[in-house]
Coordinates of C-alpha atoms (C1' of nucleotides) in Angstrom, one line a residue:
Chain A
M205 CA 5.2 20.6 21.9
D206 CA 1.6 19.7 21.3
R207 CA -0.4 22.7 19.8
S208 CA -3.4 20.5 18.6
D209 CA -5.6 23.0 20.5
W210 CA -4.5 25.7 18.2
R211 CA -8.2 26.4 17.5
Q212 CA -10.0 27.5 20.5
D213 CA -13.5 26.9 18.9
R214 CA -13.2 23.0 18.8
W215 CA -11.6 19.9 20.2
R216 CA -9.7 17.1 18.4
V217 CA -10.9 13.6 19.4
K218 CA -7.4 12.5 20.4
R219 CA -7.2 15.4 22.9
I220 CA -10.5 14.6 24.4
L221 CA -9.8 10.9 24.8
Q222 CA -6.6 11.8 26.7
A223 CA -8.5 14.1 29.1
E224 CA -7.9 13.5 32.8
Q225 CA -10.9 15.3 34.0
A226 CA -14.2 16.5 32.8
Q227 CA -14.0 19.4 30.5
G228 CA -17.4 20.9 30.6
E229 CA -18.9 21.8 27.2
V230 CA -16.9 20.8 24.1
F231 CA -17.3 21.1 20.3
V232 CA -16.0 18.4 18.1
Q233 CA -16.3 17.8 14.4
G234 CA -15.6 14.7 12.2
W235 CA -17.0 11.7 10.3
L236 CA -19.1 8.9 11.7
R237 CA -17.8 5.3 11.8
T238 CA -21.0 3.7 13.1
V239 CA -24.3 4.6 14.1
R240 CA -26.0 2.6 16.8
R241 CA -29.8 3.2 17.4
S242 CA -31.8 2.0 20.3
K243 CA -35.4 3.1 21.4
G244 CA -34.4 6.0 23.5
V245 CA -30.8 6.6 22.6
V246 CA -28.4 6.9 19.6
F247 CA -24.6 6.1 19.8
L248 CA -22.4 7.8 17.2
A249 CA -18.7 6.9 16.8
L250 CA -17.1 10.0 15.7
N251 CA -13.5 10.1 14.1
D252 CA -11.5 13.1 13.0
G253 CA -8.3 11.4 12.0
S254 CA -6.4 12.6 15.0
C255 CA -6.1 9.1 16.4
L256 CA -7.4 5.6 15.6
D257 CA -10.0 5.6 18.2
S258 CA -13.4 7.3 17.8
L259 CA -15.3 9.4 20.3
Q260 CA -18.5 8.0 21.5
I261 CA -21.4 10.6 21.1
V262 CA -24.6 9.7 23.1
V263 CA -27.7 11.3 21.8
G264 CA -30.6 11.0 24.4
E265 CA -34.2 11.6 23.8
D266 CA -33.8 15.0 25.5
S267 CA -31.3 16.2 22.9
P268 CA -32.7 18.7 20.4
S269 CA -31.0 16.6 17.7
F270 CA -32.3 13.2 18.7
Q271 CA -34.3 12.9 15.5
V272 CA -31.4 14.1 13.4
A273 CA -29.1 11.7 15.0
G274 CA -31.3 8.7 14.2
E275 CA -31.4 9.5 10.5
L276 CA -27.5 9.7 10.2
G277 CA -25.6 6.9 8.3
T278 CA -22.1 5.7 8.4
G279 CA -19.7 8.3 6.9
A280 CA -21.7 11.5 7.6
C281 CA -19.8 14.5 8.5
I282 CA -21.1 16.3 11.6
G283 CA -20.3 18.7 14.5
V284 CA -21.4 18.1 18.0
R285 CA -21.6 20.5 20.9
G286 CA -22.2 18.6 24.1
M287 CA -20.9 17.8 27.6
L288 CA -17.9 15.8 27.9
V289 CA -18.6 13.2 30.8
P290 CA -17.1 9.8 32.2
S291 CA -18.6 7.0 30.2
P292 CA -20.7 4.5 32.2
G293 CA -20.2 2.1 29.4
E294 CA -17.3 -0.4 28.6
G295 CA -14.8 0.4 26.0
Q296 CA -14.1 4.1 26.6
N297 CA -13.3 6.5 29.4
W298 CA -15.1 9.5 27.9
E299 CA -18.1 10.3 26.0
V300 CA -20.0 13.4 24.9
Q301 CA -23.7 13.8 25.8
A302 CA -24.9 15.5 22.6
G303 CA -26.6 18.9 22.6
L304 CA -27.0 20.3 19.3
I305 CA -25.7 18.4 16.3
T306 CA -24.8 20.2 13.0
V307 CA -24.8 17.9 9.9
Y308 CA -22.2 19.2 7.4
G309 CA -22.5 16.3 4.9
A310 CA -25.0 13.5 5.0
T311 CA -24.4 10.1 3.4
D312 CA -26.9 7.8 1.7
E313 CA -27.0 4.1 1.1
T314 CA -24.5 4.3 -1.7
F315 CA -21.5 5.1 0.5
P316 CA -19.0 2.6 -0.3
L317 CA -17.4 2.2 3.2
Q318 CA -19.3 -0.1 5.4
K319 CA -18.7 -0.6 9.1
K320 CA -17.1 -3.9 8.4
R321 CA -13.6 -5.1 7.2
H322 CA -12.9 -4.4 3.5
G323 CA -10.3 -6.1 1.3
F324 CA -7.3 -3.8 0.5
E325 CA -7.7 -4.5 -3.0
Y326 CA -11.2 -3.1 -3.1
L327 CA -10.1 -0.1 -1.0
R328 CA -7.5 0.6 -3.6
T329 CA -10.3 1.2 -6.0
I330 CA -11.7 3.9 -3.8
A331 CA -8.4 5.5 -2.8
H332 CA -10.1 8.8 -2.3
L333 CA -12.3 7.3 0.5
R334 CA -9.8 4.9 2.1
P335 CA -8.2 7.5 4.4
R336 CA -11.4 7.3 6.3
T337 CA -10.9 3.8 7.4
N338 CA -9.1 2.5 10.4
A339 CA -6.3 0.8 8.7
F340 CA -5.4 3.7 6.2
G341 CA -5.9 6.2 8.9
A342 CA -3.3 4.5 10.9
V343 CA -1.0 4.0 7.8
F344 CA -1.1 7.7 6.8
R345 CA -0.6 8.9 10.4
V346 CA 2.4 6.8 10.8
R347 CA 3.6 8.0 7.3
S348 CA 3.3 11.6 8.5
R349 CA 5.1 11.0 11.8
I350 CA 8.0 9.0 10.3
A351 CA 8.5 11.6 7.6
H352 CA 9.0 14.0 10.5
A353 CA 11.4 11.5 12.2
V354 CA 13.6 11.5 9.1
H355 CA 14.1 15.2 9.4
S356 CA 14.5 15.1 13.2
F357 CA 17.3 12.4 12.8
F358 CA 19.4 14.3 10.3
Q359 CA 18.8 17.8 11.5
E360 CA 19.8 16.9 15.1
R361 CA 23.1 15.5 13.6
G362 CA 23.9 18.6 11.6
F363 CA 23.0 17.2 8.2
V364 CA 21.9 19.8 5.5
Y365 CA 18.7 19.1 3.8
V366 CA 19.1 19.5 0.1
Q367 CA 16.2 19.6 -2.3
T368 CA 17.7 17.9 -5.4
P369 CA 16.1 18.5 -8.9
I370 CA 13.0 16.5 -9.9
I371 CA 13.6 17.4 -13.6
T372 CA 17.0 16.3 -14.7
A373 CA 19.1 15.8 -17.9
N374 CA 21.2 13.0 -16.4
D375 CA 20.5 10.1 -18.6
C376 CA 23.2 7.7 -17.3
E377 CA 22.6 7.1 -13.7
G378 CA 21.9 3.6 -14.4
A379 CA 19.2 3.3 -11.7
G380 CA 16.3 2.7 -14.0
E381 CA 14.2 3.9 -17.0
M382 CA 13.2 7.5 -17.0
F383 CA 10.0 9.3 -17.5
R384 CA 10.4 11.8 -20.5
V385 CA 9.7 15.3 -19.7
T386 CA 9.1 17.3 -22.9
T387 CA 7.1 20.0 -24.4
L388 CA 7.8 18.9 -28.0
D389 CA 4.7 18.0 -30.0
P390 CA 4.5 14.1 -29.8
E391 CA 2.5 13.9 -33.0
N392 CA 5.1 16.1 -35.0
P393 CA 8.4 16.5 -33.1
P394 CA 11.1 18.7 -34.9
R395 CA 13.7 16.4 -36.6
V396 CA 17.2 16.8 -37.9
D397 CA 18.4 14.2 -40.2
G398 CA 15.3 12.2 -39.3
R399 CA 16.2 12.1 -35.6
I400 CA 14.3 14.0 -32.8
A401 CA 15.9 17.4 -32.2
W402 CA 16.0 17.3 -28.4
H403 CA 18.1 20.5 -28.5
E404 CA 14.8 22.3 -29.5
D405 CA 13.0 21.0 -26.5
F406 CA 12.1 23.2 -23.4
F407 CA 15.4 22.7 -21.6
G408 CA 17.5 22.6 -24.7
S409 CA 18.2 18.9 -24.2
K410 CA 16.6 15.6 -23.3
T411 CA 15.2 15.6 -19.9
G412 CA 13.2 13.4 -17.6
L413 CA 12.1 12.9 -14.0
T414 CA 14.8 12.0 -11.5
V415 CA 15.5 8.5 -10.7
S416 CA 17.9 9.3 -7.8
G417 CA 19.1 12.6 -6.1
Q418 CA 22.4 10.9 -5.3
L419 CA 24.7 12.6 -7.8
Q420 CA 23.5 16.1 -7.0
G421 CA 23.7 15.0 -3.3
E422 CA 27.3 14.1 -3.7
L423 CA 27.9 17.7 -5.0
F424 CA 26.5 19.2 -1.8
A425 CA 28.3 16.8 0.4
T426 CA 31.6 18.2 -0.9
A427 CA 30.5 21.5 0.5
F428 CA 28.4 20.7 3.6
T429 CA 30.1 17.5 4.6
D430 CA 26.9 15.9 5.7
I431 CA 23.7 16.2 3.8
Y432 CA 20.4 14.3 3.1
T433 CA 17.6 14.4 0.4
F434 CA 14.1 13.4 1.1
G435 CA 11.9 13.6 -1.9
P436 CA 10.0 11.9 -4.8
T437 CA 11.7 9.7 -7.2
F438 CA 10.3 8.2 -10.5
R439 CA 11.1 5.0 -12.3
A440 CA 9.4 4.1 -15.6
E441 CA 10.2 0.5 -15.1
N442 CA 7.4 -1.9 -16.0
S443 CA 7.6 -3.5 -12.6
N444 CA 4.4 -5.2 -11.4
T445 CA 5.3 -6.3 -7.8
S446 CA 3.9 -5.6 -4.3
R447 CA 7.2 -3.6 -3.7
H448 CA 7.6 -1.3 -6.6
A449 CA 5.8 1.9 -7.6
S450 CA 6.5 4.3 -10.4
E451 CA 6.6 7.3 -8.1
F452 CA 7.9 6.7 -4.6
W453 CA 9.9 8.7 -1.9
M454 CA 13.4 8.1 -1.1
I455 CA 15.8 9.4 1.6
E456 CA 19.4 9.7 0.5
P457 CA 22.1 10.9 2.9
E458 CA 25.5 11.5 1.5
I459 CA 28.5 12.0 4.1
A460 CA 32.0 13.3 3.3
F461 CA 35.0 11.7 5.1
A462 CA 33.5 8.4 5.4
D463 CA 34.1 5.0 4.3
L464 CA 31.7 2.0 4.0
A465 CA 31.8 1.0 7.7
V466 CA 30.7 4.6 8.7
N467 CA 28.1 4.4 6.1
C468 CA 26.7 1.2 7.5
Q469 CA 26.9 2.6 11.0
L470 CA 24.8 5.7 9.8
A471 CA 22.3 3.4 8.0
E472 CA 22.0 1.3 11.2
D473 CA 21.6 4.3 13.6
F474 CA 19.0 5.9 11.2
F475 CA 17.0 2.6 10.9
R476 CA 17.0 1.9 14.5
F477 CA 16.2 5.5 15.4
M478 CA 13.1 5.4 13.1
V479 CA 11.8 2.2 14.5
S480 CA 12.3 3.5 18.0
Y481 CA 10.6 6.6 17.0
A482 CA 7.5 4.8 15.7
L483 CA 7.4 2.6 18.8
E484 CA 7.4 5.8 21.0
H485 CA 5.1 8.0 18.9
C486 CA 2.8 5.8 16.9
R487 CA 2.0 3.3 19.7
D488 CA -1.8 2.9 19.1
D489 CA -1.5 2.7 15.4
L490 CA 1.2 0.1 15.7
E491 CA -0.9 -1.9 18.1
F492 CA -3.7 -1.8 15.6
F493 CA -1.3 -3.2 12.8
N494 CA -0.1 -5.8 15.4
K495 CA -3.5 -7.0 16.0
F496 CA -5.1 -6.9 12.6
I497 CA -2.3 -7.0 10.0
D498 CA 0.9 -8.7 11.5
N499 CA 0.8 -10.4 14.8
G500 CA 4.6 -10.4 15.5
L501 CA 5.0 -6.8 14.4
I502 CA 5.8 -4.9 17.7
E503 CA 7.8 -7.7 19.1
R504 CA 9.9 -7.7 16.0
L505 CA 10.3 -3.9 15.9
E506 CA 11.3 -3.8 19.6
K507 CA 14.0 -6.6 19.0
V508 CA 15.3 -4.6 16.0
A509 CA 15.4 -1.3 18.0
G510 CA 17.5 -2.9 20.6
T511 CA 19.9 -5.2 18.7
A512 CA 23.0 -4.4 16.6
F513 CA 22.6 -5.4 12.9
Q514 CA 24.7 -8.2 11.6
S515 CA 27.0 -7.8 8.5
M516 CA 28.7 -10.2 6.2
S517 CA 30.5 -9.6 2.9
Y518 CA 29.0 -10.8 -0.3
T519 CA 31.7 -13.5 -0.5
E520 CA 30.7 -14.9 2.9
A521 CA 27.1 -14.6 1.9
I522 CA 27.8 -16.8 -1.1
N523 CA 29.6 -19.3 1.0
R524 CA 26.9 -19.4 3.6
L525 CA 24.3 -20.0 1.0
Q526 CA 26.5 -22.7 -0.7
R527 CA 26.8 -24.5 2.7
S528 CA 23.3 -24.1 3.6
G529 CA 22.5 -27.4 1.8
R530 CA 19.3 -25.8 0.4
S531 CA 18.5 -26.1 -3.2
F532 CA 17.6 -22.7 -4.7
E533 CA 15.8 -22.1 -8.1
F534 CA 18.7 -19.9 -9.0
P535 CA 22.2 -21.3 -8.6
V536 CA 24.5 -19.5 -6.1
A537 CA 27.9 -18.6 -7.5
W538 CA 30.4 -15.9 -6.8
G539 CA 29.9 -13.2 -9.4
C540 CA 26.2 -13.6 -9.9
D541 CA 23.8 -11.2 -8.2
L542 CA 21.9 -12.3 -5.2
Q543 CA 18.3 -13.3 -6.1
S544 CA 15.3 -12.4 -3.9
E545 CA 15.2 -16.1 -2.7
H546 CA 18.8 -15.7 -1.6
E547 CA 18.3 -12.4 0.1
R548 CA 15.2 -13.8 1.9
Y549 CA 17.1 -16.9 3.1
L550 CA 20.0 -14.7 4.4
T551 CA 17.9 -12.3 6.3
E552 CA 15.0 -14.6 7.4
Q553 CA 16.7 -18.0 7.9
I554 CA 20.4 -17.6 8.6
V555 CA 20.1 -14.2 10.5
G556 CA 16.6 -13.7 11.5
G557 CA 16.8 -10.0 11.3
P558 CA 18.4 -7.1 9.5
L559 CA 21.5 -7.8 7.6
F560 CA 24.2 -5.8 5.8
V561 CA 25.7 -7.6 2.8
T562 CA 28.8 -5.6 1.7
D563 CA 31.6 -5.7 -1.1
Y564 CA 29.9 -6.8 -4.0
P565 CA 31.7 -7.9 -7.3
Q566 CA 32.1 -4.7 -9.3
G567 CA 30.5 -6.0 -12.4
I568 CA 27.1 -6.2 -10.8
K569 CA 27.0 -2.8 -9.2
A570 CA 27.1 0.8 -10.4
F571 CA 29.9 2.7 -11.9
Y572 CA 30.3 5.2 -9.1
M573 CA 30.9 2.7 -6.3
R574 CA 34.5 2.7 -5.0
R575 CA 36.8 -0.1 -6.0
N576 CA 38.2 -2.1 -3.3
D577 CA 42.0 -2.9 -3.0
D578 CA 41.3 -6.5 -4.2
G579 CA 40.5 -5.1 -7.6
K580 CA 37.4 -7.3 -7.8
T581 CA 34.9 -5.9 -5.5
V582 CA 33.3 -2.5 -4.7
A583 CA 32.6 -1.0 -1.4
A584 CA 28.8 -1.4 -1.7
M585 CA 26.2 -2.4 0.9
D586 CA 22.6 -3.6 0.9
L587 CA 20.4 -3.7 4.0
L588 CA 18.1 -6.7 3.9
V589 CA 15.2 -7.2 6.2
P590 CA 12.8 -10.0 6.8
K591 CA 9.6 -9.7 4.6
V592 CA 10.5 -6.6 2.7
G593 CA 13.8 -7.6 1.2
E594 CA 16.3 -5.0 0.1
I595 CA 15.4 -1.8 1.9
I596 CA 18.7 0.2 1.7
G597 CA 21.2 0.3 -1.0
G598 CA 24.4 2.3 -0.7
S599 CA 28.1 2.5 -1.2
Q600 CA 31.4 4.3 -0.7
R601 CA 31.8 6.5 -3.8
E602 CA 34.7 6.3 -6.1
E603 CA 36.6 9.7 -5.3
R604 CA 39.7 8.8 -7.4
L605 CA 39.3 10.7 -10.8
D606 CA 41.4 8.2 -12.9
V607 CA 39.7 5.2 -11.3
L608 CA 36.2 6.8 -12.0
Q609 CA 37.2 7.7 -15.5
H610 CA 38.1 4.1 -16.2
K611 CA 35.0 2.8 -14.7
M612 CA 32.7 5.0 -16.7
E613 CA 34.5 3.9 -19.8
A614 CA 34.0 0.3 -18.9
F615 CA 30.2 1.2 -18.3
D616 CA 29.9 2.8 -21.6
I617 CA 29.1 6.2 -20.0
L618 CA 30.1 9.3 -21.9
P619 CA 32.2 11.5 -19.6
A620 CA 31.0 14.6 -21.4
S621 CA 27.6 14.1 -20.0
L622 CA 28.9 14.1 -16.4
E623 CA 31.7 16.5 -16.4
W624 CA 30.2 18.4 -13.5
Y625 CA 30.2 15.3 -11.5
L626 CA 33.9 14.4 -12.4
D627 CA 34.7 18.1 -11.4
T628 CA 34.1 17.1 -7.7
R629 CA 37.0 14.5 -8.2
R630 CA 39.1 17.1 -10.1
W631 CA 39.2 19.7 -7.3
G632 CA 39.1 19.0 -3.7
S633 CA 38.0 15.3 -3.9
C634 CA 37.3 13.5 -0.6
P635 CA 36.3 10.1 0.4
H636 CA 32.5 10.0 0.7
A637 CA 29.6 7.5 1.0
G638 CA 26.0 7.3 1.0
F639 CA 22.8 5.3 0.7
G640 CA 19.2 5.4 -0.3
L641 CA 16.4 4.2 1.7
G642 CA 13.0 3.6 0.2
F643 CA 10.5 5.5 2.4
E644 CA 7.6 3.2 1.4
R645 CA 9.6 0.0 2.0
F646 CA 10.3 1.4 5.4
L647 CA 6.7 2.0 6.1
M648 CA 5.9 -1.5 4.9
Y649 CA 8.4 -2.8 7.5
I650 CA 7.0 -0.6 10.3
T651 CA 3.3 -1.2 9.6
G652 CA 3.4 -4.9 8.3
M653 CA 1.5 -3.8 5.3
E654 CA 2.4 -6.1 2.5
N655 CA 1.8 -4.0 -0.5
V656 CA 3.6 -0.7 -1.5
R657 CA 0.4 0.6 -2.9
D658 CA -1.1 0.6 0.5
V659 CA 1.4 2.9 2.1
I660 CA 1.4 5.6 -0.4
P661 CA -1.7 7.9 -0.6
F662 CA -2.4 7.6 -4.3
P663 CA 0.0 4.9 -5.8
R664 CA 1.2 5.1 -9.4
T665 CA 2.0 1.9 -11.0
P666 CA 2.2 0.7 -14.7
G667 CA -1.3 1.2 -16.0
N668 CA -2.6 3.2 -13.1
A669 CA -2.3 6.9 -12.2
R670 CA -6.0 7.5 -11.0
F671 CA -7.0 10.1 -8.4
Chain B
rU188 C1' 8.0 -8.1 -19.6
rC189 C1' 7.6 -13.5 -18.0
rC190 C1' 5.0 -17.6 -14.9
rC191 C1' 0.7 -18.9 -11.9
rC192 C1' -4.0 -17.6 -9.9
rG193 C1' -8.6 -15.0 -9.8
rA194 C1' -13.2 -11.9 -11.7
rU195 C1' -20.7 -14.2 -9.1
rA196 C1' -25.5 -8.9 -5.1
rG197 C1' -23.0 -2.3 -2.6
rC198 C1' -19.0 -5.5 0.4
rU199 C1' -16.7 -10.7 1.7
rC200 C1' -17.4 -15.0 -0.6
rA201 C1' -20.0 -20.3 -1.7
rG202 C1' -22.1 -22.4 -6.1
rU203 C1' -21.0 -30.2 -6.6
rC204 C1' -21.4 -34.0 -12.5
rG205 C1' -23.1 -28.6 -17.6
rG206 C1' -29.8 -28.2 -15.8
rU207 C1' -31.6 -21.8 -15.3
rA208 C1' -28.5 -17.9 -8.6
rG209 C1' -27.2 -18.3 -2.7
rA210 C1' -25.2 -16.9 2.4
rG211 C1' -23.2 -13.4 5.8
rC212 C1' -22.6 -8.3 6.1
rA213 C1' -24.6 -3.5 4.2
rG214 C1' -29.4 -1.3 3.0
rC215 C1' -34.8 -0.8 4.0
rG216 C1' -39.1 -1.7 7.6
rG217 C1' -40.0 -3.1 12.6
rA218 C1' -38.5 -4.4 18.0
rC219 C1' -35.3 -3.0 22.1
rU220 C1' -33.4 2.6 28.1
rG221 C1' -26.5 2.2 27.3
rU222 C1' -24.6 0.2 22.7
rU223 C1' -19.3 -1.1 21.3
rA224 C1' -18.3 -3.9 13.7
rA225 C1' -24.9 -4.1 19.2
rU226 C1' -28.7 -7.8 19.3
rC227 C1' -33.6 -9.9 17.5
rC228 C1' -37.7 -10.4 13.5
rG229 C1' -39.0 -9.3 8.3
rC230 C1' -38.0 -7.5 3.2
rU231 C1' -35.1 -6.0 -1.2
rU232 C1' -30.7 -6.5 -4.2
rG233 C1' -27.6 -10.1 -10.0
rU234 C1' -25.9 -8.0 -18.0
rC235 C1' -22.2 -14.3 -13.1
rG236 C1' -15.6 -9.1 -16.1
rU237 C1' -16.0 -8.5 -21.9
rA238 C1' -16.5 -11.0 -26.8
rA239 C1' -17.0 -15.3 -29.2
rG240 C1' -17.3 -20.8 -29.5
rU241 C1' -19.0 -26.0 -28.0
rU242 C1' -24.0 -27.7 -26.4
rC243 C1' -30.9 -29.0 -26.4
rG244 C1' -29.0 -26.0 -22.4
rA245 C1' -22.9 -22.5 -19.9
rG246 C1' -21.7 -19.1 -13.5
rU247 C1' -19.5 -24.0 -14.7
rC248 C1' -16.2 -26.3 -20.7
rU249 C1' -12.8 -23.9 -24.8
rU250 C1' -10.3 -19.3 -27.0
rA251 C1' -9.1 -14.3 -27.0
rC252 C1' -9.2 -9.7 -24.4
rU253 C1' -9.7 -6.4 -20.0
rC254 C1' -8.8 -5.7 -15.1
rG255 C1' -6.9 -7.4 -10.2
rG256 C1' -3.7 -10.5 -7.1
rG257 C1' 0.8 -13.6 -6.1
rG258 C1' 5.8 -14.7 -7.8
rA259 C1' 10.2 -13.6 -11.0
rG260 C1' 13.3 -9.9 -13.2
rC261 C1' 14.7 -4.5 -12.4
rC262 C1' 15.3 -2.0 -7.9
rA263 C1' 14.3 1.5 -3.2

RNA sequence: UCCCCGAUAGCUCAGUCGGUAGAGCAGCGGACUGUUAAUCCGCUUGUCGUAAGUUCGAGUCUUACUCGGGGAGCCA
C-alpha cells in the first residue's frame, strides 16, 4: 500500500509526476539538479529522491520569488508552493508554476556536483554527496527495494528471520580473516607466560566480527525448520578487487529436511523472484541503468526471470572446460579449484546465463559440507552468473556426527570450540542445507554497476573507512 | 599480498622529439518569453600526486613513496 502521502503538508515528486489530473496548489521540497535562466522565466529541476525524475518548477516574472530563483545554484535545497499544471513543454507531463519559494540551504560555486556526468571514482571521494546524483539515487533506491524483497520472499514462505550475532567467538569457520573485537589495551595487553591473556578480555575470550551467520543459522533451522539471516558480514582479508568489501551484507537461508537439490531450487526461486521484483518495482531506475550503465541489462534480466537455471556437476564442468579446446592461464584438472577465468567461461561462454556447479571435491570445500556417497566429493553448490561471477555459495550440511567429527579432525579444527555446533548432530540431527548470497553482488547483477564500492552507501575496503 | 596501468584547472581529459600549460564542461559577466545536462558572446581558473635524481632546461626521462583503477588470489 502506498502511504507516501503520509504527510499532509507536502507532496513527494514521484506522486506528483504520477498525477492523472491537476491537483491545484501543491507544496514540494527537495534539491535542485539544474537551474536554467531565461530573460523572463527560470526553470528549476527539483529532485527529492522519491524517483529518478525531477519535477520542473517554472518561475515566471510574476512570481514573488523570481529574483530569488535566479540566484539559486545546482544543489540548493528549497521548498516551493505553487500550482500543479499540465506542462506545455516537451519532456514532462506536469510542472509547478511557482508562487513562494523558501530557500533552506543555498549552494555556492564550490559545490562539487555539477550538472554533468562525473566519474564513479571521483564520486567515491565524495560519498557523502553522491546520493544526490541520478546514478546513486537509482542505486540506493533499488538497494532499499531489494532489501524489502528479500524479506517478502522468505516471510511469504514461512521462514523465520534470525538476527545472528555480529560479535562472535567462533574462530574456525574458515570463511576468512576476522576483525578482532577487544577492549584490551593494545599498548600493554595483559599477558600470561608472554602470551596475550584473552580470557581477561571483555567477553572472556578472543572475539571478532562475524564472517558468516551460517553456524548459528543452522541452530535455528533445527528448531524453526526454515530460517534466514540478512545482516552485515565482515572479512579482514586484504582483498583489492571490484567484487570484495571488508563490510558487506549477506543473506543466508538455512532449511531443514532438505538436500542439495532442494537447496538449489530454493536459490533459483529466490534469485528469480528478486530479479522479477526489481523489474516490476524498480522499472524507472533499471531503465536508467540500461541506458547509461549497461545496454543489455533489462533484456538479460527478463531472460533470467523467465528461464530455468542450468546445472552441472564439478566433474562435468572440468570435462567441459577440458574439451573446450581453449587454453587457460591456469590448468584445468579434477581436484583443483575453479579459477575466475574458468567460472567466467562456464557461465558466459558455455551456458550464457546463471549456472549451478555442484558436488566439488571435498578437499577444496569447507568442513561442514556433506560428504557424498562417492567418498570424494561434497554436496556443495556455487551459482555463477555472467559479469559478476560467484554470487551464491552453499551446501547440504554434514548432519552425521561421526562423519562431521572426522572432517573437523582432518581440517585441524578443535571440536572443543564447536561443541555447541556438534550438539545439533548429537540430539535430533536432521538433513539440512543452506546458502549465502552476497547482497552487494546481487545488486551489481541487477544494476549493471561494476564495482562493489558503488552499490554500498559507504564502502569499507582495505585502507579506507571514510565517512 | 602479487602483476599491470594511471595521477595535469572545480570536473572530464589532451599535451608530439625534453624547450616553460590547453580544450570542453563548471564558475563569473552579458544576451535571449518556455528551457530539458538550453543556446549564443566574453572572462577567470594550475605547487602538472609527493620527494629526490639526470639535464642549460622536466608535465614529459630515472628511482622511491602515496593514492586510485584493472586483473589475480581469497570469497559473497
